[in-house]
PDB file of C-alpha atoms in Angstrom:
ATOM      1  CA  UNK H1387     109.475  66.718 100.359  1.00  0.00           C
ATOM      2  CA  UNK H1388     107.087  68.457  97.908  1.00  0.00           C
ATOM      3  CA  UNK H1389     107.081  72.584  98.123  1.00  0.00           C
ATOM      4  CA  UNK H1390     103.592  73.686  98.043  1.00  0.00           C
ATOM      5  CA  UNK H1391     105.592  77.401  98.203  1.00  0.00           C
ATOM      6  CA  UNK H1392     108.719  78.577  97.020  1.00  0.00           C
ATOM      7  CA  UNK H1393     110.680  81.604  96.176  1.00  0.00           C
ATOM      8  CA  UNK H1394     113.795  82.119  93.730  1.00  0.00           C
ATOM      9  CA  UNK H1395     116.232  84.808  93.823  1.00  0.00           C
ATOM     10  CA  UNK H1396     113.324  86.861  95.514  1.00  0.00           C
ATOM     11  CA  UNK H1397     114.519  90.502  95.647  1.00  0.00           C
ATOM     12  CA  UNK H1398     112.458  93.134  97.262  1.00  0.00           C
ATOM     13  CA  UNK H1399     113.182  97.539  97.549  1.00  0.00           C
ATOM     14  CA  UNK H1400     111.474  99.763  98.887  1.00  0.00           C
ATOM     15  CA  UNK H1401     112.162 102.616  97.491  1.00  0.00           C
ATOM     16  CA  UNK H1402     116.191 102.563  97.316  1.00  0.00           C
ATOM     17  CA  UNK H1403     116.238 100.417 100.776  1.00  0.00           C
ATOM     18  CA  UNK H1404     116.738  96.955  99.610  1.00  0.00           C
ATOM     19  CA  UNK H1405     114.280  94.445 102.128  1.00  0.00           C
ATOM     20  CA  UNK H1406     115.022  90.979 100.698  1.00  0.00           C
ATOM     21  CA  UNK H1407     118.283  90.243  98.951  1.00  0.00           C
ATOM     22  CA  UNK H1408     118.334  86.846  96.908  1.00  0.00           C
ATOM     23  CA  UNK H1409     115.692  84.535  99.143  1.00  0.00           C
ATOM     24  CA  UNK H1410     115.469  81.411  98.019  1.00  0.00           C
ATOM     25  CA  UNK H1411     113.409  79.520  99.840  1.00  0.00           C
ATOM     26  CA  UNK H1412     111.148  75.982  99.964  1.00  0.00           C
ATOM     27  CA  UNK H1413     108.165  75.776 101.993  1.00  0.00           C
ATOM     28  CA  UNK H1414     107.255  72.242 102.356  1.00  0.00           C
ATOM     29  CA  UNK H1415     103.311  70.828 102.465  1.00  0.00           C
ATOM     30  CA  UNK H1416     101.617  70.280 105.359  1.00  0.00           C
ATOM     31  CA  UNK H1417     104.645  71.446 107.345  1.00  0.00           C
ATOM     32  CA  UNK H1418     104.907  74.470 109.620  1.00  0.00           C
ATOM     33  CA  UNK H1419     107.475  77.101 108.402  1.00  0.00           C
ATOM     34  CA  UNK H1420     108.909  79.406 111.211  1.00  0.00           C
ATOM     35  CA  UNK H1421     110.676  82.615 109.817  1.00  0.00           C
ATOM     36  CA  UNK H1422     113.080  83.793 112.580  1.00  0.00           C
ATOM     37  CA  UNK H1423     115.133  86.742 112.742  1.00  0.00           C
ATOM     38  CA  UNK H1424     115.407  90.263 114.488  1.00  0.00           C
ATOM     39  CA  UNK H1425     113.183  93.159 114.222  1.00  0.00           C
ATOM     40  CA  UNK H1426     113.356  94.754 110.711  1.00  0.00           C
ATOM     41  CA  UNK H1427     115.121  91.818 109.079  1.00  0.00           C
ATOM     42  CA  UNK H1428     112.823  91.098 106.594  1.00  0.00           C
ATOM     43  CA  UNK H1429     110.620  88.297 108.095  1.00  0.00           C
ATOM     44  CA  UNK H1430     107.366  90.070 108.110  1.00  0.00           C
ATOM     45  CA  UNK H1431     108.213  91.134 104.301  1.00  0.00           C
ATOM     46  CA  UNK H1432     108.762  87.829 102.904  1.00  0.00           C
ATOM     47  CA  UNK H1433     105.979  86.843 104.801  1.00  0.00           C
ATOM     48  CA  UNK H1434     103.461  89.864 103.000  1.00  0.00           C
ATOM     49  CA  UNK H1435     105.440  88.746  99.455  1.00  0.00           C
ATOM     50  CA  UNK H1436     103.485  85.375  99.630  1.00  0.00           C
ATOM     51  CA  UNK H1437     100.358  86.596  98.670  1.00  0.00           C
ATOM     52  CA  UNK H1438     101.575  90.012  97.112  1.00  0.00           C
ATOM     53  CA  UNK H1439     100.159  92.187 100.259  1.00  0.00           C
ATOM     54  CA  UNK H1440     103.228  94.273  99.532  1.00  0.00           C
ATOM     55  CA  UNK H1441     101.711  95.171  96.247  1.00  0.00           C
ATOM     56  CA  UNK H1442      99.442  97.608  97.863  1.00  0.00           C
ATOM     57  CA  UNK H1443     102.780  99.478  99.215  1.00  0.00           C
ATOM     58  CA  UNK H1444     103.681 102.557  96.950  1.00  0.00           C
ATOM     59  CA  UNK H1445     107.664 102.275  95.705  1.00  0.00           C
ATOM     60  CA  UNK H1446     107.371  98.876  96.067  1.00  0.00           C
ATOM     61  CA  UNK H1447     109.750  96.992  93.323  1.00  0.00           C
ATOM     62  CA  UNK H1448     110.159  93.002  93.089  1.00  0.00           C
ATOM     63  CA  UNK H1449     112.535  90.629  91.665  1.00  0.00           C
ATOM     64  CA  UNK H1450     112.376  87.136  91.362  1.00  0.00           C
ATOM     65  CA  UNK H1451     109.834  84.644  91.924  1.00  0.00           C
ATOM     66  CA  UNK H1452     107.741  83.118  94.360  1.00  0.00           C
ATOM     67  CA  UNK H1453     105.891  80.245  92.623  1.00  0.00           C
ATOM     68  CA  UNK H1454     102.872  78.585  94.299  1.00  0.00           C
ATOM     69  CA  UNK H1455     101.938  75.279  93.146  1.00  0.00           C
ATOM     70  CA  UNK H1456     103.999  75.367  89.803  1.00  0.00           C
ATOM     71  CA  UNK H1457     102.719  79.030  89.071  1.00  0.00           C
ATOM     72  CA  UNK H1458     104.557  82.119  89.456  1.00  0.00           C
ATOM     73  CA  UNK H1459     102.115  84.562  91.216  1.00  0.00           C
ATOM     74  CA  UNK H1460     103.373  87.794  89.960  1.00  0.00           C
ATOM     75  CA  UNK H1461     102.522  86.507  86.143  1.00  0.00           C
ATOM     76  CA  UNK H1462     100.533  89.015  85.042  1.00  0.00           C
ATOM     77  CA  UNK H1463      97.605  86.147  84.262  1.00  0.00           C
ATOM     78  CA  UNK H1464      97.635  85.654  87.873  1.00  0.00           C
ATOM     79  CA  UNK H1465      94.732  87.471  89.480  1.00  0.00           C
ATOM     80  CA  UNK H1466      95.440  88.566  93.104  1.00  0.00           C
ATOM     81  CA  UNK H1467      91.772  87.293  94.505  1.00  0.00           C
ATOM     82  CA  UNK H1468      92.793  83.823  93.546  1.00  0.00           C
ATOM     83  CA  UNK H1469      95.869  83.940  95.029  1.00  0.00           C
ATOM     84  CA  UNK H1470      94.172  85.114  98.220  1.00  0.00           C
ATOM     85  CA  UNK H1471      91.423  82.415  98.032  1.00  0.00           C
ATOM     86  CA  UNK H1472      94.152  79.432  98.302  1.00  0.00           C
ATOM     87  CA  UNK H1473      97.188  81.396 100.523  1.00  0.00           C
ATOM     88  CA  UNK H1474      95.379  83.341 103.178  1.00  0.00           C
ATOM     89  CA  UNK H1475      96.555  85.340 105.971  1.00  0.00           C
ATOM     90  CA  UNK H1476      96.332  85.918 109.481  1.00  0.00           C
ATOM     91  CA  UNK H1477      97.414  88.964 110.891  1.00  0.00           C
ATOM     92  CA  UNK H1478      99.996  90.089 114.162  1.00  0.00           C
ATOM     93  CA  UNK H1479      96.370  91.635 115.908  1.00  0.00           C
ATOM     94  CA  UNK H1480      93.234  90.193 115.656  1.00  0.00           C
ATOM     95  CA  UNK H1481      91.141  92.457 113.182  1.00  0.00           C
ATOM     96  CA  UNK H1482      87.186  90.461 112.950  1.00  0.00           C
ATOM     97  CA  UNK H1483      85.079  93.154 111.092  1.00  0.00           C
ATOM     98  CA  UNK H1484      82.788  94.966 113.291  1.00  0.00           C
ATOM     99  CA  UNK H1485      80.032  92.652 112.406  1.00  0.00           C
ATOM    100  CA  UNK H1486      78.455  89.044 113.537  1.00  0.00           C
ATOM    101  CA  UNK H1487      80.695  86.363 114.449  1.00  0.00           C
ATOM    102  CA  UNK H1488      78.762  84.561 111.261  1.00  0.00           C
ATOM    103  CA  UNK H1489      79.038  87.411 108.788  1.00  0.00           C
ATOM    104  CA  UNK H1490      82.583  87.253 109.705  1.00  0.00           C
ATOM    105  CA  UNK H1491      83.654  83.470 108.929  1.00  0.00           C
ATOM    106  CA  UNK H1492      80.512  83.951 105.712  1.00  0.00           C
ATOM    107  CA  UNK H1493      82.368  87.021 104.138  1.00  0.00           C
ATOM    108  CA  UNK H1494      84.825  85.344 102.198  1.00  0.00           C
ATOM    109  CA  UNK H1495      82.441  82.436 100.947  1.00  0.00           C
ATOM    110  CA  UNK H1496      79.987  85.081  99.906  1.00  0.00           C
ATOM    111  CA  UNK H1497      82.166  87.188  97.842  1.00  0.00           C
ATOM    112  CA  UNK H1498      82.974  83.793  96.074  1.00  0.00           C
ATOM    113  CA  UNK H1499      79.520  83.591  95.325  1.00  0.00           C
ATOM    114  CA  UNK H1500      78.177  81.031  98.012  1.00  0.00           C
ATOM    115  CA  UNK H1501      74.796  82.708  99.154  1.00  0.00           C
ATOM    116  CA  UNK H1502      72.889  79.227 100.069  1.00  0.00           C
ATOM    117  CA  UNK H1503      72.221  79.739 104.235  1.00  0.00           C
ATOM    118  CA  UNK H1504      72.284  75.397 104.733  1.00  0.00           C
ATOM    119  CA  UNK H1505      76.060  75.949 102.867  1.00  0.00           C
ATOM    120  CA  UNK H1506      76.772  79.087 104.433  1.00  0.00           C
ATOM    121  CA  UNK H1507      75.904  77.280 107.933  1.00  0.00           C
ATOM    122  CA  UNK H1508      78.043  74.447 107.566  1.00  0.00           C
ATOM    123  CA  UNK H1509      80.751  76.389 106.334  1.00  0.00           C
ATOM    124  CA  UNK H1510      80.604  78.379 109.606  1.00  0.00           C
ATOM    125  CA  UNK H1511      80.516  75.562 111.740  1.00  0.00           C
ATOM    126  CA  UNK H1512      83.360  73.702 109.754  1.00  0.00           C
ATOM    127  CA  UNK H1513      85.465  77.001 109.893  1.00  0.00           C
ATOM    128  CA  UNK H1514      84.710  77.456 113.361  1.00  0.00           C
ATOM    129  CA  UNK H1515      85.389  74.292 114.436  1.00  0.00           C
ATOM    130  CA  UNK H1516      89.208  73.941 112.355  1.00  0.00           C
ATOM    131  CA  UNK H1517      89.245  77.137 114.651  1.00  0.00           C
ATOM    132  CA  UNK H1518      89.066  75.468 117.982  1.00  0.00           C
ATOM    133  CA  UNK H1519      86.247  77.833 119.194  1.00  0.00           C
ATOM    134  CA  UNK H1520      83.147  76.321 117.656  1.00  0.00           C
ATOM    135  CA  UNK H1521      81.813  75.075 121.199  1.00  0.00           C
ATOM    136  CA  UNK H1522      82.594  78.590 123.006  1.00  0.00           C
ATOM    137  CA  UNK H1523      80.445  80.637 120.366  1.00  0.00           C
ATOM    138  CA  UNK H1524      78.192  78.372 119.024  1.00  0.00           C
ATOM    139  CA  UNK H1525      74.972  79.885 121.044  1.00  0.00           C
ATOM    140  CA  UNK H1526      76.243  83.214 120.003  1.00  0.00           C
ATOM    141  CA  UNK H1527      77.106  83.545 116.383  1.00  0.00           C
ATOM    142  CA  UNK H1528      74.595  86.554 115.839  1.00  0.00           C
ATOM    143  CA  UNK H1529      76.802  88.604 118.340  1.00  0.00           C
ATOM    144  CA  UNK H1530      79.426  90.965 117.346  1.00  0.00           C
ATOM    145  CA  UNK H1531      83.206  89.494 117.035  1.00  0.00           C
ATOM    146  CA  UNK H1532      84.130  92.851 118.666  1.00  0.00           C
ATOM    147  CA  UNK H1533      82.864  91.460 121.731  1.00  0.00           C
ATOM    148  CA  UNK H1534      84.895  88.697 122.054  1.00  0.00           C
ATOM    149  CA  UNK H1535      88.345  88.593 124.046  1.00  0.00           C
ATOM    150  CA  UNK H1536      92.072  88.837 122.096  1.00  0.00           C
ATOM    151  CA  UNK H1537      92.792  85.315 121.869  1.00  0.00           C
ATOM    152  CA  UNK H1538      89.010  84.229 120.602  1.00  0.00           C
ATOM    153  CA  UNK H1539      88.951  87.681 118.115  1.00  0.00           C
ATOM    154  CA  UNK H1540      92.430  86.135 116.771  1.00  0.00           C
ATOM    155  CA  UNK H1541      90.893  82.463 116.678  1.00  0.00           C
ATOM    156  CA  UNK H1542      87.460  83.868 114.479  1.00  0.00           C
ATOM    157  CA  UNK H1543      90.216  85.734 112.207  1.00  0.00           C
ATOM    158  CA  UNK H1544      92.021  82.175 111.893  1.00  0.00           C
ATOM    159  CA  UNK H1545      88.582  80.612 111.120  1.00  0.00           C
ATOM    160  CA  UNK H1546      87.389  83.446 108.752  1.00  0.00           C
ATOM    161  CA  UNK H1547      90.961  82.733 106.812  1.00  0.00           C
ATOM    162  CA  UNK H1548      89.939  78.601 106.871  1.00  0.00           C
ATOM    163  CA  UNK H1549      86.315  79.747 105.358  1.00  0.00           C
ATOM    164  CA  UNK H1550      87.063  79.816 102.232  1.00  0.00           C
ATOM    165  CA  UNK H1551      89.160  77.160 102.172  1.00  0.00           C
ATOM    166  CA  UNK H1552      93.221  77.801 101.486  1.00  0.00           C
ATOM    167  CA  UNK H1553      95.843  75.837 100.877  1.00  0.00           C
ATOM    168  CA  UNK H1554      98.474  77.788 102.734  1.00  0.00           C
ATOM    169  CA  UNK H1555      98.098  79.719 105.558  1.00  0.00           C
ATOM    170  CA  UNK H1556     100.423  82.543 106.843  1.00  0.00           C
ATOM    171  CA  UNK H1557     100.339  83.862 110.215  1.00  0.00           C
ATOM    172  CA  UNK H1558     102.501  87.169 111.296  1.00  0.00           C
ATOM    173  CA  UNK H1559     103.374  87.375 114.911  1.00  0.00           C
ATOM    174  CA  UNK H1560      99.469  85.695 115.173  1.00  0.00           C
ATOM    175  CA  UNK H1561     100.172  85.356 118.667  1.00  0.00           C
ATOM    176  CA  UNK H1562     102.212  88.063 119.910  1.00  0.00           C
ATOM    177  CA  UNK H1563      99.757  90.600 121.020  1.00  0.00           C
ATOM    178  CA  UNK H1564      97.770  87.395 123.601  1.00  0.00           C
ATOM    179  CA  UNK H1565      98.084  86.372 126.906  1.00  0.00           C
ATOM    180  CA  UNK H1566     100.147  82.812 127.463  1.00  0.00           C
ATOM    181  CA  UNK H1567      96.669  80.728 127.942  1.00  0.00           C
ATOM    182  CA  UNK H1568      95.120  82.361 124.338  1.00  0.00           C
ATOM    183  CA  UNK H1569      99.035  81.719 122.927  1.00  0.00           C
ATOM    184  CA  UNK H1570      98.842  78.125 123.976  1.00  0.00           C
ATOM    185  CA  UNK H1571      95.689  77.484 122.374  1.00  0.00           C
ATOM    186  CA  UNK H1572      96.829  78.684 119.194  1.00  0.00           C
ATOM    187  CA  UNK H1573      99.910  76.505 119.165  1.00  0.00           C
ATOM    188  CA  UNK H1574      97.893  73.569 119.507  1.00  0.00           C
ATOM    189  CA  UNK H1575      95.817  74.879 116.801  1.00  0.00           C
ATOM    190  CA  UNK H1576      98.807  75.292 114.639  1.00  0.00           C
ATOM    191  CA  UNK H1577      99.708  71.898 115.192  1.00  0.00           C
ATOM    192  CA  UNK H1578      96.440  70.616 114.259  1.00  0.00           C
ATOM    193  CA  UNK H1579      95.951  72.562 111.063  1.00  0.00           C
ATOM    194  CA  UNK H1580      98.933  71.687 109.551  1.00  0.00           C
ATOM    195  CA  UNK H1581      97.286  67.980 109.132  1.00  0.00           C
ATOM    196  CA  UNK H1582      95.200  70.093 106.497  1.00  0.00           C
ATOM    197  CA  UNK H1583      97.227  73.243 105.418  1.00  0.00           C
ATOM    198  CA  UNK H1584     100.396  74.318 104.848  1.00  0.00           C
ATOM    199  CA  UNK H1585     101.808  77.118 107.371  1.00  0.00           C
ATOM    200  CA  UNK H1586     104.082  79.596 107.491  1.00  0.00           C
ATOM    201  CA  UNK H1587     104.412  81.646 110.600  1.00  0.00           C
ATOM    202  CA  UNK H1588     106.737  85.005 111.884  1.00  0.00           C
ATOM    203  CA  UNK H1589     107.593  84.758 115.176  1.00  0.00           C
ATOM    204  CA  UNK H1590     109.797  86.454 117.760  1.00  0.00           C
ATOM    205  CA  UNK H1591     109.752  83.788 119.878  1.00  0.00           C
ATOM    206  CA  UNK H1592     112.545  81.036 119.874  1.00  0.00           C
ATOM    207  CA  UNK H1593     110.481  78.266 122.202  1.00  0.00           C
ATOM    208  CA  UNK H1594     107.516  78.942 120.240  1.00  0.00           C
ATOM    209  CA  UNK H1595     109.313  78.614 116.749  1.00  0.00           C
ATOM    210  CA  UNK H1596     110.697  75.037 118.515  1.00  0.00           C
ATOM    211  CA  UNK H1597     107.482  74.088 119.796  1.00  0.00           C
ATOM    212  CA  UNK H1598     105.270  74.299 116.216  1.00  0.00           C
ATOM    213  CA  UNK H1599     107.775  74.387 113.192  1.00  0.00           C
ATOM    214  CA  UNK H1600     108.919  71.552 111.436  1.00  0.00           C
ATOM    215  CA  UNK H1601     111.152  73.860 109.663  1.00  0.00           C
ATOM    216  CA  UNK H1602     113.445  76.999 110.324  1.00  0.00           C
ATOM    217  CA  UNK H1603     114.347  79.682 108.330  1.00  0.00           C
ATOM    218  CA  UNK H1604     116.617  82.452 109.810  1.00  0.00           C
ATOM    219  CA  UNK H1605     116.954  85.994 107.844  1.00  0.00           C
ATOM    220  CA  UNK H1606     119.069  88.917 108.986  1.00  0.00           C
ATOM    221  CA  UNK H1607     119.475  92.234 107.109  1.00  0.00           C
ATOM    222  CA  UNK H1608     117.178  91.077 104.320  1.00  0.00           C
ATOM    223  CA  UNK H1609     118.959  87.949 103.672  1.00  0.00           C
ATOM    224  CA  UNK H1610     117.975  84.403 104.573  1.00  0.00           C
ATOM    225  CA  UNK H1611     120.750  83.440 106.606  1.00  0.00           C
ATOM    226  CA  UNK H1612     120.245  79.879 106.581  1.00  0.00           C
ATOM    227  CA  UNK H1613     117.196  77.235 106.484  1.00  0.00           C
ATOM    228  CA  UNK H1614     116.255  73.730 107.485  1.00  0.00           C
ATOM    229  CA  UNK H1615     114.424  71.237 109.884  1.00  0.00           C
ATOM    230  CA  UNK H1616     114.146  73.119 113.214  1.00  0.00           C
ATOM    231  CA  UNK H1617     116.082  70.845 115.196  1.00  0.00           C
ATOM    232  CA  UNK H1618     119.100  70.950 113.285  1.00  0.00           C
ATOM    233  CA  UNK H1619     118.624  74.965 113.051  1.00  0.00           C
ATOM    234  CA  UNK H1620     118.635  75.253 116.760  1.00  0.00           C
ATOM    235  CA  UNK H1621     121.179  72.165 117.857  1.00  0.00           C
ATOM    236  CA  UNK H1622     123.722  72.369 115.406  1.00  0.00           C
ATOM    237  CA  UNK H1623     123.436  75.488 113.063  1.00  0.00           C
ATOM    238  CA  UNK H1624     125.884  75.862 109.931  1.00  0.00           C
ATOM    239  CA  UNK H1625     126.570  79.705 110.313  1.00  0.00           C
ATOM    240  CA  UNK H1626     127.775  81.146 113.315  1.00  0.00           C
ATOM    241  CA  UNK H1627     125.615  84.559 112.826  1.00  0.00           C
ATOM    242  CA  UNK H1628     122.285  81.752 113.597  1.00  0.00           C
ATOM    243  CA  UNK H1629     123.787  80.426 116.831  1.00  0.00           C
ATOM    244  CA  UNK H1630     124.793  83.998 118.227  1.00  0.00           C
ATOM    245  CA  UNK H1631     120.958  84.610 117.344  1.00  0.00           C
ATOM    246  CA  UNK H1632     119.400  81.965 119.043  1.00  0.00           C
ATOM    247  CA  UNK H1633     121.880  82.055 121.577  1.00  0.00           C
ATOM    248  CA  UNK H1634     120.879  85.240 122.661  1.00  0.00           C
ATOM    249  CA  UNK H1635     123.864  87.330 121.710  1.00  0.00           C
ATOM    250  CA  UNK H1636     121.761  89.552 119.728  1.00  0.00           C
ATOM    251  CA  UNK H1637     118.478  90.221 118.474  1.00  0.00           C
TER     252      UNK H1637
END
């Protein structure tokens, strides 16, 4: 089991509130990841650490390290865009730019320099299509993604993250602000895309962190509680604090 993503004795403060105490954690390849936990645990922290989103935070202050494919990305040779390029990120609401459902998915390949329209076209169409919703705005791709509903605004953002081809994917709470039939979609989509990427996803949602993770990882108060392969995490966890979790006894 190969980790595409890891972190070691990841420490995070904000300011003097300590966020992530000690994470160590292994985020296989072409596996889905599911980071469980309670509101303000950490989840959604570790999750931003991956590709150094919390950099743009003031007071922010980081120990430890979270090495991507044998490199360590907070070396100071390693140059954030990069890092973006190969782990990209999908976001809790869908955010499209308020511009064409094409200049949306051809953003990211143009600011890496691709400006050829047959490349830029099948890009597009490729991106769209990893997406699931090639067929549903394929006559319409000159149209604003602002006029598109929730769940196919939060698909384009998934395909506009696919553009320009990453490696990893993270997804915060990607589905949490759609209705059940959008939702569903997306967790087939998850399950498809891991055949190509690696994921890691935050979710709130116990069935849904059963129904498209391979693997568990449980943090409470900053720490990660415990981690493994989902099934064991949810039939027979090692520390009681994850069963009264999942069981419902808090959270």
């Amino acid at each position: 089991m190969d980790a595409i993503l890891k972190t070691e004795h990841l420490n995070l403060w904000y300011g003097d509130n300590h966020a992530l105490k000690d994470v160590n954690l292994e985020m296989p390849e072409h596996q889905v990841t599911a980071l469980i936990g309670p509101s303000g645990c950490g989840k959604s922290t570790f999750l931003k650490t991956l590709d150094r989103m919390n950099d743009l935070i003031p007071g922010v202050r980081i120990e430890g390290q979270v090495i991507y494919r044998d490199r360590n990305i907070f070396d100071p040779q390693v140059d954030v865009t990069w890092l973006r390029r190969h782990v990209g990120m999908v976001f809790q609401k869908p955010n499209p730019f308020p511009m064409s459902i094409y200049d949306n998915i051809a953003y990211g390949p143009r600011t890496h320099g691709i400006r050829g329209k047959k490349e830029l076209d099948q890009i597009v169409e490729n991106s769209l299509r990893g997406a699931a919703i090639w067929d549903e705005v394929k006559d319409r791709l000159k149209k604003s993604a602002l006029s598109l509903s929730g769940g196919q605004q939060q698909r384009i953002c998934i395909a506009r993250a696919l553009a320009v081809e990453p490696d990893v994917l993270l997804m915060d709470e990607a589905t949490s602000a759609l209705d059940p039939i959008s939702t569903a979609k997306i967790e087939d989509l998850i399950a498809d895309l891991k055949k190509s990427y690696t994921i890691v996803i935050v979710t709130h949602n116990m069935q849904q962190a059963t129904r498209v993770s391979d693997r568990c990882a449980f943090f409470l108060h900053g720490e990660l509680v415990e981690s493994g392969e989902t099934e064991q995490i949810f039939s027979v966890p090692k520390d009681k604090r994850t069963e009264d979790y999942i069981t419902g006894r808090f959270g």
